[in-house]
CSV table of N, CA and C in Angstrom, one decimal:
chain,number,residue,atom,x,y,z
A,161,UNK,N,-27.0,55.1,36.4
A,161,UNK,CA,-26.1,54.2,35.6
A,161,UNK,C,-26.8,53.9,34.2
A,162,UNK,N,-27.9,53.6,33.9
A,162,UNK,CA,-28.3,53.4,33.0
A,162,UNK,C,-29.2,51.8,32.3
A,163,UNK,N,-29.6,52.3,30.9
A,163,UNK,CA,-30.0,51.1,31.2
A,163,UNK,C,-28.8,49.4,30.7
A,164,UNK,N,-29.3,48.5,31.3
A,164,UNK,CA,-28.2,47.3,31.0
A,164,UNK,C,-29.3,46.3,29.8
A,165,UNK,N,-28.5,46.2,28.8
A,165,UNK,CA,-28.7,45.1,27.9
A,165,UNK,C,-29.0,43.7,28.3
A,166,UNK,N,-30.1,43.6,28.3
A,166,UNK,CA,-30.5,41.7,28.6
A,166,UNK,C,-30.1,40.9,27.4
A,167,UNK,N,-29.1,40.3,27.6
A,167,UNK,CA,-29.1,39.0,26.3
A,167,UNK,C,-29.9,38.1,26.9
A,168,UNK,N,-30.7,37.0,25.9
A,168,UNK,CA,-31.1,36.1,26.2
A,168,UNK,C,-30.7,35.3,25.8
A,169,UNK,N,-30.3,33.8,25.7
A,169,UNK,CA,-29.7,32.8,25.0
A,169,UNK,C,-30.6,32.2,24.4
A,170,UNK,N,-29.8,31.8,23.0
A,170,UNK,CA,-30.8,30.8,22.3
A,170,UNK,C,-30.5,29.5,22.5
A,171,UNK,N,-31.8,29.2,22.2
A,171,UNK,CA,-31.8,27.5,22.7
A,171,UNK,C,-31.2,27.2,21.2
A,172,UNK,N,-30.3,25.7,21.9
A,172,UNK,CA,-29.1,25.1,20.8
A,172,UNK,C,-30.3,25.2,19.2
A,173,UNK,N,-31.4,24.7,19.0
A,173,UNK,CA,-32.4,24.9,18.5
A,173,UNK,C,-32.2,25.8,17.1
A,174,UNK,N,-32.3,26.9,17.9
A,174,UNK,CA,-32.3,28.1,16.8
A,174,UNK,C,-31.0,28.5,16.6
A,175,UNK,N,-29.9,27.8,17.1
A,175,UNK,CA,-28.3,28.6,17.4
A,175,UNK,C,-28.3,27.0,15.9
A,176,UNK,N,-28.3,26.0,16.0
A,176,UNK,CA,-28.5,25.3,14.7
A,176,UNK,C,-29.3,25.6,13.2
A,177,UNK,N,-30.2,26.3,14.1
A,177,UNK,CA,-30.9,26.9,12.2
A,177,UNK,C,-30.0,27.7,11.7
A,178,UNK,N,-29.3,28.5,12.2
A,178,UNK,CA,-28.6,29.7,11.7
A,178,UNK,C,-27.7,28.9,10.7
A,179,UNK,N,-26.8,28.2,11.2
A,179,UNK,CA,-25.9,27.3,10.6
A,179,UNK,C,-26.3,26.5,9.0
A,180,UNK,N,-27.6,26.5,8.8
A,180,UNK,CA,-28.2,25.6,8.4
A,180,UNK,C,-27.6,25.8,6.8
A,181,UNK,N,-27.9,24.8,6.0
A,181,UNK,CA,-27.5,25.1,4.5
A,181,UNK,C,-29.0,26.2,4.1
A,182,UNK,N,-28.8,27.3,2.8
A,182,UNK,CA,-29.8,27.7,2.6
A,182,UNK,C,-29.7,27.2,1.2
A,183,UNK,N,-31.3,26.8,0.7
A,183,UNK,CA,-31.1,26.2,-0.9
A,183,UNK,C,-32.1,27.5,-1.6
A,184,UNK,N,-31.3,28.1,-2.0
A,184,UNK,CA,-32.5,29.5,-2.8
A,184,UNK,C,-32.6,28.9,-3.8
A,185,UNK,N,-32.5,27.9,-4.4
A,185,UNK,CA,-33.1,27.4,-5.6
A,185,UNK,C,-33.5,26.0,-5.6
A,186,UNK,N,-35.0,26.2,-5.0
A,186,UNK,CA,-35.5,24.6,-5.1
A,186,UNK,C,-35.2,23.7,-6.3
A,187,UNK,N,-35.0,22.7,-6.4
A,187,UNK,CA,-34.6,21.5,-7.4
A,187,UNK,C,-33.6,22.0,-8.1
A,188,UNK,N,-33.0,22.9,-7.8
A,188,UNK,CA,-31.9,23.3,-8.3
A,188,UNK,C,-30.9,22.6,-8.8
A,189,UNK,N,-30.2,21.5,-7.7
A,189,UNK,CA,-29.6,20.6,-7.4
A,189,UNK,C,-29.6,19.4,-8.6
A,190,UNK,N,-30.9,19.0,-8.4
A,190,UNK,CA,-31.5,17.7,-8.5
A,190,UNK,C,-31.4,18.2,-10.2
A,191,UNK,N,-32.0,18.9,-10.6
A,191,UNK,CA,-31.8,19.1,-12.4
A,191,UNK,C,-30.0,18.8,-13.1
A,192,UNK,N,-29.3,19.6,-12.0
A,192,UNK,CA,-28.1,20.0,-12.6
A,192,UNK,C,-27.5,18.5,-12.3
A,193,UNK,N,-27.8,17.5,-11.4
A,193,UNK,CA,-27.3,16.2,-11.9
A,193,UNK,C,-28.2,15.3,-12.6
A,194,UNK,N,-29.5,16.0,-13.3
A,194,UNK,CA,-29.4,15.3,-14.6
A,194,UNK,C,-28.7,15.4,-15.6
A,195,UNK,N,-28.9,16.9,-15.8
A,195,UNK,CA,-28.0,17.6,-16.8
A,195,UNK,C,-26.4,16.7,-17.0
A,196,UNK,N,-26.1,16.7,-15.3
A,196,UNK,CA,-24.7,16.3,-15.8
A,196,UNK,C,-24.8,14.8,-16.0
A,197,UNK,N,-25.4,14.5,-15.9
A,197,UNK,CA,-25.4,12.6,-16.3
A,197,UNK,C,-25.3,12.3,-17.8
A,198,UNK,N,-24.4,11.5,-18.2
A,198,UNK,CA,-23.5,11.1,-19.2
A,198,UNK,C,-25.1,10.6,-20.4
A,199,UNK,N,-25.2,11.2,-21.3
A,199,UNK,CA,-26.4,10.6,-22.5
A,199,UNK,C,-25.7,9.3,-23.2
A,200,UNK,N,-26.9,8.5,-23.0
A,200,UNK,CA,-26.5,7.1,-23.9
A,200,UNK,C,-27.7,7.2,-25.1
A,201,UNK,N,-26.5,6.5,-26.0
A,201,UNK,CA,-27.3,6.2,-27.6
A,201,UNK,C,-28.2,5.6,-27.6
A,202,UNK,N,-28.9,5.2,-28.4
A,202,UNK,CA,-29.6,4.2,-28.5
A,202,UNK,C,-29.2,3.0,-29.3
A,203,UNK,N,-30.0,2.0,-28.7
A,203,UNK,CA,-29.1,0.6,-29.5
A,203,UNK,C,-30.3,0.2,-30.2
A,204,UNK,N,-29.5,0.1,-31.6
A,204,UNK,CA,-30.9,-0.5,-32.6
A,204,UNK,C,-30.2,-2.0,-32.4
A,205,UNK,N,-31.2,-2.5,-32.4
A,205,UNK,CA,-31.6,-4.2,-32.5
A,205,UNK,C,-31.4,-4.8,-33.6
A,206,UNK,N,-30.5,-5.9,-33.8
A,206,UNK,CA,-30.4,-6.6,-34.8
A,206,UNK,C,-31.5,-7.2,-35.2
A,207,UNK,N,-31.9,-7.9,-36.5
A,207,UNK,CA,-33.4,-9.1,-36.6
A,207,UNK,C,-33.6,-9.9,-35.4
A,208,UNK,N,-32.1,-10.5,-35.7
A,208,UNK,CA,-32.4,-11.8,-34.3
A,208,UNK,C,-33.1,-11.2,-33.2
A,209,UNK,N,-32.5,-10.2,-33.1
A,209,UNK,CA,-33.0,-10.0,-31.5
A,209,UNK,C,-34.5,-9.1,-31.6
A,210,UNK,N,-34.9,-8.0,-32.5
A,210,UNK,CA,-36.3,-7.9,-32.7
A,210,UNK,C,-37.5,-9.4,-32.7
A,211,UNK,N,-36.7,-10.4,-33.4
A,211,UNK,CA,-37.7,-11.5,-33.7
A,211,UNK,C,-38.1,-12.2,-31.9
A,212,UNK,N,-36.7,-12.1,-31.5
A,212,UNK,CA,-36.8,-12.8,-30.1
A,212,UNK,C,-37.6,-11.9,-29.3
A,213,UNK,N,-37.4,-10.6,-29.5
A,213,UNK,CA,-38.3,-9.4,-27.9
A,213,UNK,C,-40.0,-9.8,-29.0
A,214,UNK,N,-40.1,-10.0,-30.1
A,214,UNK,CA,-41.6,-10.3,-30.2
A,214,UNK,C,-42.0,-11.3,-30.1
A,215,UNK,N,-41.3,-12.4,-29.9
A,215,UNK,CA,-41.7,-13.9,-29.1
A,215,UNK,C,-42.1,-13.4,-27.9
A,216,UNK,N,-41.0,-13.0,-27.0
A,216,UNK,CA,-41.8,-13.1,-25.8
A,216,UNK,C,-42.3,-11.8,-25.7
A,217,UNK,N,-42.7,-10.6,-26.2
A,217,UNK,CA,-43.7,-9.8,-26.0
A,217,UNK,C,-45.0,-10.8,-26.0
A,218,UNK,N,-45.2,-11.7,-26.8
A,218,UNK,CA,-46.9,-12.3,-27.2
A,218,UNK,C,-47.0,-13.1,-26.1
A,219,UNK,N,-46.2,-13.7,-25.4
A,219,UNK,CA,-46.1,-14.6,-24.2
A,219,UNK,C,-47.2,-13.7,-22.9
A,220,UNK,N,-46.5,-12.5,-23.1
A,220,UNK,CA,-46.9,-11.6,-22.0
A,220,UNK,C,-48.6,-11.4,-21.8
A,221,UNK,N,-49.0,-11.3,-20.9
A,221,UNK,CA,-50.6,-11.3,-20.4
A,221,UNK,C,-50.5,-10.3,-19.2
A,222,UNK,N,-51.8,-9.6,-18.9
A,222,UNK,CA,-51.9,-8.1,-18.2
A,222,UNK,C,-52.0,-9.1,-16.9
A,223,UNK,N,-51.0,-8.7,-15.8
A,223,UNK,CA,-51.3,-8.7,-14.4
A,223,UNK,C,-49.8,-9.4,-14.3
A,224,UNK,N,-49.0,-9.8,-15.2
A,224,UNK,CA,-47.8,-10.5,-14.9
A,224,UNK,C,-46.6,-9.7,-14.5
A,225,UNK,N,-46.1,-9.9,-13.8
A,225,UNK,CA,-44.5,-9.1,-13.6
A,225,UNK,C,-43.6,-9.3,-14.4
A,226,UNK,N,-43.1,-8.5,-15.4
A,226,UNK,CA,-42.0,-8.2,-16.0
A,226,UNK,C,-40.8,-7.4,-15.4
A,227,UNK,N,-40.4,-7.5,-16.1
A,227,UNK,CA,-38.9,-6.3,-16.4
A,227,UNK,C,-38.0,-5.8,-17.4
A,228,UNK,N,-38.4,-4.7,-17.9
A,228,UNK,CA,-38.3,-3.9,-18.8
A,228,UNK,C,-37.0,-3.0,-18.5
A,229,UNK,N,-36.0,-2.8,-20.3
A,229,UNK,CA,-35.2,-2.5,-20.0
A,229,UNK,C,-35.1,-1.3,-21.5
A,230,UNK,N,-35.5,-0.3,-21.3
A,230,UNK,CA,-36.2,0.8,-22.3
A,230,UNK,C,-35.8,2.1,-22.8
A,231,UNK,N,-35.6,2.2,-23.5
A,231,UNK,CA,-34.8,4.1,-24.1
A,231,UNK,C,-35.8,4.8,-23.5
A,232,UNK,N,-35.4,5.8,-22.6
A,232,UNK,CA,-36.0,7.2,-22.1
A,232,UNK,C,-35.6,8.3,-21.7
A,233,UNK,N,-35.4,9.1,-22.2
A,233,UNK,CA,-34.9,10.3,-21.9
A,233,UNK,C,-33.8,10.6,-21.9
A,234,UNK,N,-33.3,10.3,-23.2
A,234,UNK,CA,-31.6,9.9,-23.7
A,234,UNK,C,-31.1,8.7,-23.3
A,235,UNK,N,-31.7,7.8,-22.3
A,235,UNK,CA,-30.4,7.3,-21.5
A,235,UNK,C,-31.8,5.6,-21.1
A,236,UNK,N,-31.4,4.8,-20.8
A,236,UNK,CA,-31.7,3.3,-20.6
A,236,UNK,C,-32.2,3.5,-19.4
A,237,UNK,N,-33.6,2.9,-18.7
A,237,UNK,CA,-34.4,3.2,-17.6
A,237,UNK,C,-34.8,1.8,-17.7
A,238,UNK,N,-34.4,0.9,-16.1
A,238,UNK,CA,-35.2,-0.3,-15.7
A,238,UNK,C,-36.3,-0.1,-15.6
A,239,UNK,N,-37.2,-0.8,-15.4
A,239,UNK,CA,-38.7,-0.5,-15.0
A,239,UNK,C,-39.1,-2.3,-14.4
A,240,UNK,N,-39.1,-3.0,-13.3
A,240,UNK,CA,-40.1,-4.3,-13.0
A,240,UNK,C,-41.3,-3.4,-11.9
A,241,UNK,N,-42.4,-4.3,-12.8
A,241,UNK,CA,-43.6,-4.3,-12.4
A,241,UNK,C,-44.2,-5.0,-13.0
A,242,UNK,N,-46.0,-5.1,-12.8
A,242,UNK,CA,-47.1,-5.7,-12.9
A,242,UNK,C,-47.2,-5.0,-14.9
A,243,UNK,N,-47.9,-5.6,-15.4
A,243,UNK,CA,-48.1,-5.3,-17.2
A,243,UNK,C,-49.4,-5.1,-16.8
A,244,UNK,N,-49.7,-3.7,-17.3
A,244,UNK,CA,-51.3,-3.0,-17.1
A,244,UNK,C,-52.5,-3.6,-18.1
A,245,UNK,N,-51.4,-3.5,-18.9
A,245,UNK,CA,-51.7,-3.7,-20.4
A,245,UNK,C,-50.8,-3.8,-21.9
A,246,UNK,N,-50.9,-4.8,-22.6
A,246,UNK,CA,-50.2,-4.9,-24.1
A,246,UNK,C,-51.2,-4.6,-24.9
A,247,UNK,N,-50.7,-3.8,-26.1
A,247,UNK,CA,-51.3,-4.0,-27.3
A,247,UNK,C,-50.7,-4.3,-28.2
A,248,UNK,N,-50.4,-5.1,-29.0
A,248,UNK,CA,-49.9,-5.7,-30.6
A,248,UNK,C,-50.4,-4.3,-31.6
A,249,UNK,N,-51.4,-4.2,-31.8
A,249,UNK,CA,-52.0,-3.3,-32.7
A,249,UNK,C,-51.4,-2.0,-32.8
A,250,UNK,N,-51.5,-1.2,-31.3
A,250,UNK,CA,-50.2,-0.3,-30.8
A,250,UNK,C,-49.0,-0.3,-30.7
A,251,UNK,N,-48.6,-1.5,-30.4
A,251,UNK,CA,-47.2,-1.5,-30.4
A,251,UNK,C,-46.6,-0.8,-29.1
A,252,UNK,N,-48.0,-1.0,-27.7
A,252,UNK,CA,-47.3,-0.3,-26.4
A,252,UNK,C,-47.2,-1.2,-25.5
A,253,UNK,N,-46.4,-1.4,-24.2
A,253,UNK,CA,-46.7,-2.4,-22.8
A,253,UNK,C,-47.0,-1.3,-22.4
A,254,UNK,N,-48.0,-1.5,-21.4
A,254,UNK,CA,-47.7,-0.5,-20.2
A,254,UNK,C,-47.7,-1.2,-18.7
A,255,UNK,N,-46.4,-0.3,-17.5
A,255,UNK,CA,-46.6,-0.9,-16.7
A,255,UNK,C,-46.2,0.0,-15.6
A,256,UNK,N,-47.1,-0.3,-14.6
A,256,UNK,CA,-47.5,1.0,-13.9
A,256,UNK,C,-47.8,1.5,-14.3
A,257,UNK,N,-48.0,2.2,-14.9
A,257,UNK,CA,-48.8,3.1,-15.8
A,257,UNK,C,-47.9,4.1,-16.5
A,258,UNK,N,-47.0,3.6,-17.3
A,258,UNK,CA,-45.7,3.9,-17.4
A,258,UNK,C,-46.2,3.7,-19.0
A,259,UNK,N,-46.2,3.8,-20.0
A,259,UNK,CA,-46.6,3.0,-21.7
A,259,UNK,C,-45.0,3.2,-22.4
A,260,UNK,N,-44.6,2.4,-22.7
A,260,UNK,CA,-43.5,2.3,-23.1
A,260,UNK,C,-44.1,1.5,-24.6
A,261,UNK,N,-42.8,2.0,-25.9
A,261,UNK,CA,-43.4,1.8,-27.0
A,261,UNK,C,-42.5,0.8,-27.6
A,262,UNK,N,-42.8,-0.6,-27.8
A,262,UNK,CA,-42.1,-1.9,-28.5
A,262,UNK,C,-40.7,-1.4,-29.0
A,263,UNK,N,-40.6,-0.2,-29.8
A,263,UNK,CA,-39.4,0.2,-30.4
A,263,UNK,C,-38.4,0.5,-29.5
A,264,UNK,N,-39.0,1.1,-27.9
A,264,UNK,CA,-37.7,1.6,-26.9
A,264,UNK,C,-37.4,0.5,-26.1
A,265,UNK,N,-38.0,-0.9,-26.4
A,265,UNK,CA,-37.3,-2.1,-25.4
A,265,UNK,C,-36.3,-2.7,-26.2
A,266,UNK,N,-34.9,-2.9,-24.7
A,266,UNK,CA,-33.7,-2.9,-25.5
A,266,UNK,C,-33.9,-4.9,-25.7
């Protein structure tokens, strides 16, 4: 008679990998919804309001929690944490270790 073909069954396991999404392009994804995310302008600051963000920039002291609201990368980025460090002279906060430049806080 001949010979007979043994199937063996896959365990649900590997019968699920098959199924699986494949992503041939790592971060593929993740770029193309930056890309597609809408660019905002930047807002220049009236006097009043420059004079007011350097009042309380000078208030500020390294170890305190703020929250920062800052132009980056086309588009407005929260940021609350600890202040690493200010400098007047620079014209930087930094927090987390993030240095944001006095001109990009809205």
């Amino acid at each position: 008679m001949g010979n007979k073909l043994m199937k063996h069954r896959m365990s649900r396991l590997q019968r699920a990998k098959q199924f699986m999404p494949f992503a041939a392009l790592k971060g593929f994804e993740v770029l193309l919804a930056a890309v597609a995310r809408p660019k905002e302008h930047r807002v220049e600051l009236s006097e009043d309001q420059v004079d007011e963000l350097n009042k309380v920039l000078q208030t500020i002291h390294c170890g305190e929690w703020v929250r920062i609201v800052y132009y980056n990368k086309q588009r407005y980025t929260e940021l609350i944490g600890a202040v690493d460090m200010i400098s007047a002279q620079m014209q930087i906060i930094s927090v987390q270790g993030i240095d944001i430049p006095f001109r990009s806080i809205k």
